Amino acid sequence: QVQLVESGGGSVQPGGSLRLSCAASGMFFSIWAMGWYRQSPGSQRELVAVTGHDSTNYADSVKDRFTISRDNAKNTVYLQMDSLKPEDTAVYYCNARIGMLNYWGQGTQVTVSS
């Protein structure tokens, strides 16, 4: 059974940094597209970043501030978040997708506030 477990969320001041991790199990990790999404209260879940076999894409709002990476040997995907802004406050979810299969982690809270 596929499981995704996020960690690394927390509270930080504007301009600070956080690194989220998502450890995957129950899957042949290297062939899956892995992504990060976020959802704030009253808003729809939105794509933050996704990494596949040969491409990486970011939401315009996080380009040049966030970096997604993956370590296939550790079955882990990361999201390095720099220059954080209050509007980055949300629950961040890890996502794994291949074909019609789509899995989510439980989410981790990120709060950016002074």
Short mmCIF file of N, CA and C in Angstrom, two decimals, residues 7-88:
data_model
loop_
_atom_site.label_atom_id
_atom_site.label_comp_id
_atom_site.label_asym_id
_atom_site.label_seq_id
_atom_site.Cartn_x
_atom_site.Cartn_y
_atom_site.Cartn_z
N SER A 7 6.91 15.82 6.53
CA SER A 7 7.49 16.39 7.73
C SER A 7 8.18 17.69 7.38
N GLY A 8 8.50 18.49 8.41
CA GLY A 8 9.27 19.70 8.20
C GLY A 8 8.48 20.99 8.25
N GLY A 9 7.17 20.91 8.41
CA GLY A 9 6.39 22.13 8.52
C GLY A 9 6.64 22.83 9.84
N GLY A 10 6.08 24.03 9.97
CA GLY A 10 6.25 24.78 11.20
C GLY A 10 5.95 26.24 10.99
N SER A 11 6.38 27.05 11.95
CA SER A 11 6.17 28.50 11.89
C SER A 11 7.49 29.20 11.64
N VAL A 12 7.44 30.22 10.81
CA VAL A 12 8.64 30.96 10.45
C VAL A 12 8.26 32.41 10.17
N GLN A 13 9.20 33.30 10.36
CA GLN A 13 8.96 34.71 10.06
C GLN A 13 9.10 34.96 8.56
N PRO A 14 8.47 36.02 8.06
CA PRO A 14 8.64 36.37 6.65
C PRO A 14 10.12 36.52 6.30
N GLY A 15 10.47 35.99 5.13
CA GLY A 15 11.85 35.99 4.70
C GLY A 15 12.63 34.76 5.11
N GLY A 16 12.04 33.94 5.96
CA GLY A 16 12.71 32.74 6.45
C GLY A 16 12.60 31.58 5.48
N SER A 17 13.13 30.45 5.93
CA SER A 17 13.17 29.24 5.10
C SER A 17 12.67 28.03 5.88
N LEU A 18 12.13 27.09 5.13
CA LEU A 18 11.76 25.78 5.66
C LEU A 18 12.03 24.74 4.57
N ARG A 19 12.29 23.51 5.00
CA ARG A 19 12.40 22.41 4.04
C ARG A 19 11.43 21.32 4.43
N LEU A 20 10.54 21.01 3.51
CA LEU A 20 9.59 19.91 3.71
C LEU A 20 10.14 18.64 3.10
N SER A 21 9.82 17.53 3.76
CA SER A 21 10.21 16.22 3.25
C SER A 21 8.97 15.34 3.13
N CYS A 22 9.00 14.44 2.17
CA CYS A 22 7.91 13.48 1.99
C CYS A 22 8.54 12.12 1.74
N ALA A 23 8.37 11.23 2.70
CA ALA A 23 8.92 9.88 2.57
C ALA A 23 7.83 8.96 2.03
N ALA A 24 8.15 8.27 0.95
CA ALA A 24 7.18 7.39 0.29
C ALA A 24 7.53 5.92 0.55
N SER A 25 6.49 5.10 0.62
CA SER A 25 6.69 3.66 0.76
C SER A 25 5.60 2.94 -0.01
N GLY A 26 5.85 1.66 -0.31
CA GLY A 26 4.86 0.86 -1.02
C GLY A 26 4.77 1.15 -2.50
N MET A 27 5.82 1.71 -3.08
CA MET A 27 5.79 2.07 -4.50
C MET A 27 7.21 2.02 -5.05
N PHE A 28 7.28 1.85 -6.38
CA PHE A 28 8.57 1.94 -7.07
C PHE A 28 8.80 3.42 -7.35
N PHE A 29 9.40 4.08 -6.38
CA PHE A 29 9.40 5.54 -6.27
C PHE A 29 9.87 6.24 -7.53
N SER A 30 10.92 5.75 -8.15
CA SER A 30 11.59 6.51 -9.20
C SER A 30 10.72 6.73 -10.43
N ILE A 31 9.67 5.94 -10.62
CA ILE A 31 8.88 6.08 -11.83
C ILE A 31 7.65 6.96 -11.64
N TRP A 32 7.43 7.42 -10.40
CA TRP A 32 6.26 8.23 -10.12
C TRP A 32 6.57 9.72 -10.26
N ALA A 33 5.60 10.49 -10.73
CA ALA A 33 5.69 11.94 -10.64
C ALA A 33 5.35 12.34 -9.21
N MET A 34 6.20 13.17 -8.63
CA MET A 34 6.01 13.61 -7.24
C MET A 34 5.79 15.11 -7.20
N GLY A 35 4.87 15.53 -6.38
CA GLY A 35 4.56 16.95 -6.33
C GLY A 35 4.20 17.43 -4.94
N TRP A 36 4.17 18.73 -4.81
CA TRP A 36 3.70 19.40 -3.60
C TRP A 36 2.55 20.32 -3.97
N TYR A 37 1.50 20.25 -3.18
CA TYR A 37 0.34 21.12 -3.32
C TYR A 37 0.13 21.82 -1.98
N ARG A 38 -0.68 22.86 -1.99
CA ARG A 38 -1.01 23.53 -0.74
C ARG A 38 -2.45 24.01 -0.76
N GLN A 39 -2.99 24.15 0.45
CA GLN A 39 -4.36 24.62 0.58
C GLN A 39 -4.46 25.49 1.82
N SER A 40 -4.98 26.68 1.63
CA SER A 40 -5.22 27.60 2.73
C SER A 40 -6.73 27.66 2.98
N PRO A 41 -7.15 28.09 4.18
CA PRO A 41 -8.59 28.11 4.50
C PRO A 41 -9.40 28.90 3.48
N GLY A 42 -10.48 28.30 3.01
CA GLY A 42 -11.35 28.97 2.07
C GLY A 42 -10.88 28.95 0.63
N SER A 43 -9.76 28.27 0.39
CA SER A 43 -9.21 28.22 -0.96
C SER A 43 -9.11 26.79 -1.46
N GLN A 44 -9.03 26.63 -2.76
CA GLN A 44 -8.85 25.31 -3.34
C GLN A 44 -7.39 24.88 -3.23
N ARG A 45 -7.19 23.58 -3.24
CA ARG A 45 -5.84 23.05 -3.23
C ARG A 45 -5.17 23.43 -4.55
N GLU A 46 -3.94 23.90 -4.47
CA GLU A 46 -3.24 24.36 -5.67
C GLU A 46 -1.87 23.72 -5.78
N LEU A 47 -1.44 23.56 -7.02
CA LEU A 47 -0.13 23.00 -7.28
C LEU A 47 0.96 24.00 -6.87
N VAL A 48 1.98 23.50 -6.18
CA VAL A 48 3.15 24.31 -5.85
C VAL A 48 4.30 23.95 -6.79
N ALA A 49 4.61 22.65 -6.86
CA ALA A 49 5.72 22.20 -7.69
C ALA A 49 5.56 20.71 -7.96
N VAL A 50 6.07 20.28 -9.10
CA VAL A 50 6.01 18.85 -9.45
C VAL A 50 7.26 18.47 -10.20
N THR A 51 7.74 17.26 -9.94
CA THR A 51 8.93 16.76 -10.62
C THR A 51 8.65 15.38 -11.19
N GLY A 52 8.94 15.21 -12.48
CA GLY A 52 8.74 13.93 -13.14
C GLY A 52 10.07 13.36 -13.60
N HIS A 53 10.02 12.55 -14.66
CA HIS A 53 11.25 11.92 -15.14
C HIS A 53 12.24 12.94 -15.67
N ASP A 54 11.73 13.90 -16.42
CA ASP A 54 12.65 14.82 -17.09
C ASP A 54 12.15 16.26 -17.08
N SER A 55 11.28 16.57 -16.16
CA SER A 55 10.78 17.94 -16.12
C SER A 55 10.38 18.31 -14.70
N THR A 56 10.46 19.59 -14.44
CA THR A 56 10.06 20.15 -13.15
C THR A 56 9.27 21.43 -13.43
N ASN A 57 8.17 21.59 -12.73
CA ASN A 57 7.34 22.77 -12.94
C ASN A 57 6.96 23.39 -11.61
N TYR A 58 6.82 24.69 -11.63
CA TYR A 58 6.49 25.45 -10.43
C TYR A 58 5.30 26.38 -10.71
N ALA A 59 4.54 26.64 -9.66
CA ALA A 59 3.56 27.70 -9.73
C ALA A 59 4.30 29.03 -9.86
N ASP A 60 3.71 29.95 -10.60
CA ASP A 60 4.35 31.25 -10.79
C ASP A 60 4.64 31.94 -9.46
N SER A 61 3.78 31.72 -8.48
CA SER A 61 3.90 32.42 -7.20
C SER A 61 5.11 31.97 -6.38
N VAL A 62 5.69 30.82 -6.73
CA VAL A 62 6.82 30.31 -5.94
C VAL A 62 8.10 30.21 -6.74
N LYS A 63 8.04 30.49 -8.03
CA LYS A 63 9.26 30.41 -8.86
C LYS A 63 10.34 31.29 -8.28
N ASP A 64 11.56 30.80 -8.32
CA ASP A 64 12.75 31.49 -7.82
C ASP A 64 12.81 31.57 -6.30
N ARG A 65 11.83 31.00 -5.61
CA ARG A 65 11.86 30.95 -4.15
C ARG A 65 11.85 29.53 -3.61
N PHE A 66 11.13 28.65 -4.29
CA PHE A 66 11.00 27.26 -3.86
C PHE A 66 11.75 26.35 -4.82
N THR A 67 12.27 25.25 -4.28
CA THR A 67 12.95 24.25 -5.10
C THR A 67 12.49 22.86 -4.71
N ILE A 68 12.00 22.11 -5.70
CA ILE A 68 11.61 20.72 -5.46
C ILE A 68 12.76 19.82 -5.91
N SER A 69 13.01 18.78 -5.13
CA SER A 69 14.04 17.81 -5.49
C SER A 69 13.62 16.45 -4.97
N ARG A 70 14.29 15.42 -5.48
CA ARG A 70 13.95 14.07 -5.06
C ARG A 70 15.22 13.25 -4.93
N ASP A 71 15.19 12.33 -3.99
CA ASP A 71 16.28 11.38 -3.80
C ASP A 71 15.67 10.00 -3.99
N ASN A 72 15.86 9.43 -5.17
CA ASN A 72 15.23 8.14 -5.47
C ASN A 72 15.79 7.01 -4.60
N ALA A 73 17.01 7.16 -4.14
CA ALA A 73 17.60 6.13 -3.28
C ALA A 73 16.94 6.12 -1.90
N LYS A 74 16.41 7.26 -1.49
CA LYS A 74 15.76 7.37 -0.18
C LYS A 74 14.24 7.41 -0.29
N ASN A 75 13.71 7.31 -1.51
CA ASN A 75 12.26 7.38 -1.71
C ASN A 75 11.67 8.63 -1.08
N THR A 76 12.34 9.74 -1.29
CA THR A 76 11.94 10.98 -0.63
C THR A 76 11.95 12.14 -1.62
N VAL A 77 10.96 12.99 -1.49
CA VAL A 77 10.90 14.23 -2.26
C VAL A 77 10.92 15.39 -1.27
N TYR A 78 11.60 16.46 -1.65
CA TYR A 78 11.79 17.61 -0.78
C TYR A 78 11.20 18.87 -1.42
N LEU A 79 10.90 19.83 -0.58
CA LEU A 79 10.53 21.16 -1.04
C LEU A 79 11.28 22.17 -0.18
N GLN A 80 12.30 22.78 -0.76
CA GLN A 80 13.05 23.84 -0.09
C GLN A 80 12.32 25.15 -0.35
N MET A 81 11.92 25.81 0.72
CA MET A 81 11.16 27.05 0.60
C MET A 81 11.97 28.19 1.21
N ASP A 82 12.35 29.12 0.39
CA ASP A 82 13.12 30.29 0.82
C ASP A 82 12.30 31.56 0.60
N SER A 83 12.74 32.63 1.24
CA SER A 83 12.07 33.93 1.11
C SER A 83 10.57 33.79 1.33
N LEU A 84 10.20 33.10 2.38
CA LEU A 84 8.77 32.82 2.63
C LEU A 84 8.00 34.10 2.90
N LYS A 85 6.75 34.08 2.43
CA LYS A 85 5.85 35.22 2.57
C LYS A 85 4.61 34.78 3.37
N PRO A 86 3.92 35.73 3.98
CA PRO A 86 2.69 35.36 4.70
C PRO A 86 1.70 34.61 3.83
N GLU A 87 1.65 34.95 2.55
CA GLU A 87 0.70 34.29 1.65
C GLU A 87 1.09 32.85 1.33
N ASP A 88 2.26 32.41 1.79
CA ASP A 88 2.64 31.01 1.64
C ASP A 88 2.05 30.14 2.76
#
